[in-house]
PDB file of C-alpha atoms in Angstrom:
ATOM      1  CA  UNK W  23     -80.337 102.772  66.102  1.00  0.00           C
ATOM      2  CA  UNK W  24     -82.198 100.412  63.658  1.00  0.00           C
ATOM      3  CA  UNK W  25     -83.198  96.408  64.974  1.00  0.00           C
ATOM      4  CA  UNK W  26     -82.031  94.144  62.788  1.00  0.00           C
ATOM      5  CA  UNK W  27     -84.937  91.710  62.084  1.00  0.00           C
ATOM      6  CA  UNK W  28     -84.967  88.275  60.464  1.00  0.00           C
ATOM      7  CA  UNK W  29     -87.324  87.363  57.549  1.00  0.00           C
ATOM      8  CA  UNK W  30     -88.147  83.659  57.615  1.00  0.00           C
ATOM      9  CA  UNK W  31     -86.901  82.341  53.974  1.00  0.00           C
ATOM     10  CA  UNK W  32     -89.373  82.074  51.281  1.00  0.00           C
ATOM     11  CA  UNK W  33     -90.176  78.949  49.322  1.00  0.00           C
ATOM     12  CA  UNK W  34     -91.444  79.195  46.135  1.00  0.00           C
ATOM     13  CA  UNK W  35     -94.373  77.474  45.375  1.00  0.00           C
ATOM     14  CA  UNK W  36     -93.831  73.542  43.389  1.00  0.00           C
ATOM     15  CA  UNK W  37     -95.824  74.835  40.857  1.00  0.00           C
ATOM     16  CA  UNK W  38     -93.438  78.132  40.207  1.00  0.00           C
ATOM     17  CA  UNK W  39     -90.657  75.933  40.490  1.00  0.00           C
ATOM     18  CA  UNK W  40     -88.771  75.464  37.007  1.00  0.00           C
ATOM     19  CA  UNK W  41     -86.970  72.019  38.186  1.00  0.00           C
ATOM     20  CA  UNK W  42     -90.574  70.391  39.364  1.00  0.00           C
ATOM     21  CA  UNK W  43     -92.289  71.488  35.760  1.00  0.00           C
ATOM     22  CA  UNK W  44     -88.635  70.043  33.850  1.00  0.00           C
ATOM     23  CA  UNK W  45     -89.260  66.734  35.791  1.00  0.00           C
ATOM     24  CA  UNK W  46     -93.044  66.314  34.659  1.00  0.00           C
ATOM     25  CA  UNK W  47     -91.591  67.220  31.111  1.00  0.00           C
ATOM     26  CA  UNK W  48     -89.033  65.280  30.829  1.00  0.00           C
ATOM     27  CA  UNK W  49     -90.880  62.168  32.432  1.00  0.00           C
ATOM     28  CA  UNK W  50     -93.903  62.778  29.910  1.00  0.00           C
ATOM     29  CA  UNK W  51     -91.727  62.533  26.912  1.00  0.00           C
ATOM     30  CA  UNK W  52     -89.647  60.253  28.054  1.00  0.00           C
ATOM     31  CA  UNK W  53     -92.528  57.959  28.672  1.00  0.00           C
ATOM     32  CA  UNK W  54     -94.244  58.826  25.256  1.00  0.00           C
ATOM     33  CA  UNK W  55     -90.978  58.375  23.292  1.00  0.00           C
ATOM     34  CA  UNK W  56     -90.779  54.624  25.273  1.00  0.00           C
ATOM     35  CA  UNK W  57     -94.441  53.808  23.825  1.00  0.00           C
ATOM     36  CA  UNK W  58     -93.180  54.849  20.364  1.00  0.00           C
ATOM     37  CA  UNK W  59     -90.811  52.909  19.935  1.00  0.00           C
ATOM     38  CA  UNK W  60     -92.211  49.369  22.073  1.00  0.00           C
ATOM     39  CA  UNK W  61     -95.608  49.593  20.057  1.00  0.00           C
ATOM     40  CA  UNK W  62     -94.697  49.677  16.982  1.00  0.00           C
ATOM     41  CA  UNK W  63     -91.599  47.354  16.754  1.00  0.00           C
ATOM     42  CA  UNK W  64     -93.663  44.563  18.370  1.00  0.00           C
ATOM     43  CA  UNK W  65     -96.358  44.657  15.810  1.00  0.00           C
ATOM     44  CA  UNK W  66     -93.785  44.502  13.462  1.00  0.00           C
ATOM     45  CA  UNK W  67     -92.160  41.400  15.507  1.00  0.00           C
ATOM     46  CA  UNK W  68     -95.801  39.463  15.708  1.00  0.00           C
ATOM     47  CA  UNK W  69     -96.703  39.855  12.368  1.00  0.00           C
ATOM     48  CA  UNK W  70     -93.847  39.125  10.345  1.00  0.00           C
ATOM     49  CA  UNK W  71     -93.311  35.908  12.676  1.00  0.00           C
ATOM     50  CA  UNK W  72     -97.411  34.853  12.409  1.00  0.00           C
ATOM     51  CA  UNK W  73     -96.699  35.425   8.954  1.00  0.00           C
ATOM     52  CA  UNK W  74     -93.819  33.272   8.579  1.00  0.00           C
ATOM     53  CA  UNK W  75     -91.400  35.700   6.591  1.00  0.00           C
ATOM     54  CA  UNK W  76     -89.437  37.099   9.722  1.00  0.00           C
ATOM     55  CA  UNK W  77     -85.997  38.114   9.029  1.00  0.00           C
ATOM     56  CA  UNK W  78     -83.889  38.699  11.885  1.00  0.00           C
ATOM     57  CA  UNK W  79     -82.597  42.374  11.438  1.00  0.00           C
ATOM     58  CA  UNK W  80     -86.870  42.236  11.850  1.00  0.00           C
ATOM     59  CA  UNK W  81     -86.685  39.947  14.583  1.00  0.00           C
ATOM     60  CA  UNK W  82     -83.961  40.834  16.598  1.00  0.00           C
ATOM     61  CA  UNK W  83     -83.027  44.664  16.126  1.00  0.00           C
ATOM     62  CA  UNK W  84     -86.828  44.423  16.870  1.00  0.00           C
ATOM     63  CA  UNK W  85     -86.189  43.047  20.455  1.00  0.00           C
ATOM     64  CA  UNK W  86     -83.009  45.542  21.117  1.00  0.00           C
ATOM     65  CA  UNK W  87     -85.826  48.654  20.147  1.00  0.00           C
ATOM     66  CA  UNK W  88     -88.207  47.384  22.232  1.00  0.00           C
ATOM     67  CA  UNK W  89     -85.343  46.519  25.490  1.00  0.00           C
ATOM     68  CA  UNK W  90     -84.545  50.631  24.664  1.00  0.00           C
ATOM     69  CA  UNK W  91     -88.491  51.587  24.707  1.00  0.00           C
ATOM     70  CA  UNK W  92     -89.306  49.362  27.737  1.00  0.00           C
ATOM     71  CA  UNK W  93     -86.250  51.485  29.920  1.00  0.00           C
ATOM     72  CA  UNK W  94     -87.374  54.569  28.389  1.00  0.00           C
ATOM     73  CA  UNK W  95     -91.046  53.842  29.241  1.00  0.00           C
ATOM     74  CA  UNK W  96     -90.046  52.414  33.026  1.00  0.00           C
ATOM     75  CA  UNK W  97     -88.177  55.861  33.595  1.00  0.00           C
ATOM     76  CA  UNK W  98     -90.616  58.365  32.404  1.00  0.00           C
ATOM     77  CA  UNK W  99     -93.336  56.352  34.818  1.00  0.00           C
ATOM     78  CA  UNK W 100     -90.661  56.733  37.711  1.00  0.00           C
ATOM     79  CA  UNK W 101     -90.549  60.207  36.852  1.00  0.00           C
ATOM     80  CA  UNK W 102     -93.862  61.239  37.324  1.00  0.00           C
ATOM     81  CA  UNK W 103     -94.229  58.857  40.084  1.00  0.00           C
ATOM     82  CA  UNK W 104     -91.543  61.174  41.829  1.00  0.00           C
ATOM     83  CA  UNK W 105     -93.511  63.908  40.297  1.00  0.00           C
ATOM     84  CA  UNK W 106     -96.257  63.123  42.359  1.00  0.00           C
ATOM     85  CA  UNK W 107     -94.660  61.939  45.335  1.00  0.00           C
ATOM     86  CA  UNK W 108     -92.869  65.543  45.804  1.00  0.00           C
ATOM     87  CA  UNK W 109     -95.982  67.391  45.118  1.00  0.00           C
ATOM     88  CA  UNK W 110     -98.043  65.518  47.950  1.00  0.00           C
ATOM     89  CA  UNK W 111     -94.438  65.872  50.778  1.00  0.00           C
ATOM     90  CA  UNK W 112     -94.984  69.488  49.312  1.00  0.00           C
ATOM     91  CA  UNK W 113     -98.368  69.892  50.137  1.00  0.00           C
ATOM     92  CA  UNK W 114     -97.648  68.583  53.592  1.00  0.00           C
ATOM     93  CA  UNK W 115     -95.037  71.203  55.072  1.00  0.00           C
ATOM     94  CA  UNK W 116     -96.985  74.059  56.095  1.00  0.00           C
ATOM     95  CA  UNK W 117     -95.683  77.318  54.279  1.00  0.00           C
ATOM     96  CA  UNK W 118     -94.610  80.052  56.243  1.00  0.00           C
ATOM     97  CA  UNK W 119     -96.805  82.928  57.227  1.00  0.00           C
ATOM     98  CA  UNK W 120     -94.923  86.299  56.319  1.00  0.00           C
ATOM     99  CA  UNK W 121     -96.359  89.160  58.358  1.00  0.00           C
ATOM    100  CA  UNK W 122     -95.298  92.753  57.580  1.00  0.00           C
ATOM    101  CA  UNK W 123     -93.896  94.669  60.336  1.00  0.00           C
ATOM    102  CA  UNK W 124     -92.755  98.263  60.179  1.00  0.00           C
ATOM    103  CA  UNK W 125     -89.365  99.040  60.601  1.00  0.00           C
ATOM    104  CA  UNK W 126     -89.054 101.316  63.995  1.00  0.00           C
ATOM    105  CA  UNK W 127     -88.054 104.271  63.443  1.00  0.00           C
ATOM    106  CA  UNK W 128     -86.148 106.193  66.314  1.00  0.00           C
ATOM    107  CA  UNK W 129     -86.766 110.227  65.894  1.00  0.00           C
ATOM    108  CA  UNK W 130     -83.524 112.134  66.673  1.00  0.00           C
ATOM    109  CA  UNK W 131     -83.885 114.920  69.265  1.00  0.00           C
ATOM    110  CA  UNK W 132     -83.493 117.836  67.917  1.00  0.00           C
ATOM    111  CA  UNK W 133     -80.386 120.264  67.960  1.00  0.00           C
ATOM    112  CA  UNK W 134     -80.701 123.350  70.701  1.00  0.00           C
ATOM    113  CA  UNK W 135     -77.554 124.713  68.911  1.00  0.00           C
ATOM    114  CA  UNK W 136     -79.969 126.297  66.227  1.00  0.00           C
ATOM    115  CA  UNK W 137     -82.157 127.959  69.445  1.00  0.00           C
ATOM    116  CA  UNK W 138     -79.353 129.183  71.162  1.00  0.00           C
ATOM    117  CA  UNK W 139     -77.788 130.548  68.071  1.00  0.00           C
ATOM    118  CA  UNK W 140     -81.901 132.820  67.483  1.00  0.00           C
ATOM    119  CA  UNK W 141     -82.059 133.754  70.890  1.00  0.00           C
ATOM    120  CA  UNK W 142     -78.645 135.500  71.237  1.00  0.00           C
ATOM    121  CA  UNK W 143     -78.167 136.765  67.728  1.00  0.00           C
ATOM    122  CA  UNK W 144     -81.608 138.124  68.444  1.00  0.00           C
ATOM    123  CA  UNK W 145     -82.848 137.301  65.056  1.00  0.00           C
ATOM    124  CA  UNK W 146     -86.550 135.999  64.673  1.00  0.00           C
ATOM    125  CA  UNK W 147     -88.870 135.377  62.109  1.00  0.00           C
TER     126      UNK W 147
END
């Protein structure tokens, strides 16, 4: 008769986790590709209208890029924000201590059929 014995569950680790390093990822480039496109399209807004030869596809396509940068930008920094946030509520729940037990093994008397059967049969080795 075997015990049937309960394992707690085992968490992986946040930094084994595939969906924790995708978030970081994605936040990173989603925050890089926001800078990429705000930077540059407002240089190319201040000048041309300092220099007094703006031409609105400059001017405002120029705004719409940078609107599109500026949400890009603002979600990648939530991202890693959330990033960090689950990382510290992860490093607050205390992980679960596995301890190996051995399973209990439960002998099984022997037969007396096989020392009945030597002792009449008279056979011995």
């Amino acid at each position: 008769m075997s015990v049937a014995q309960t394992t707690p569950v085992r968490r992986p680790r946040l930094v084994r986790s595939v969906a924790y390093w995708v978030l970081v990822l994605a936040s990173v480039a989603s925050l890089a590709l926001g800078v990429l496109l705000t930077v540059p399209n407002i240089g190319v807004m201040t000048s041309s209208l300092l220099d007094g030869s703006a031409t609105g596809v400059e001017v405002y396509s120029g705004q719409a890029w940078v609107t599109l940068g500026a949400a890009l930008a603002g979600a990648g920094v939530l991202g890693i924000l959330f990033a960090l946030a689950l990382a510290a509520a992860a490093s607050l729940i205390p992980r679960a201590v596995v301890t190996e037990t051995a399973p209990e093994v439960v002998a099984e008397p022997e037969s007396e059929a096989a020392d009945v059967d030597l002792a009449t049969t008279g056979a011995r080795d």
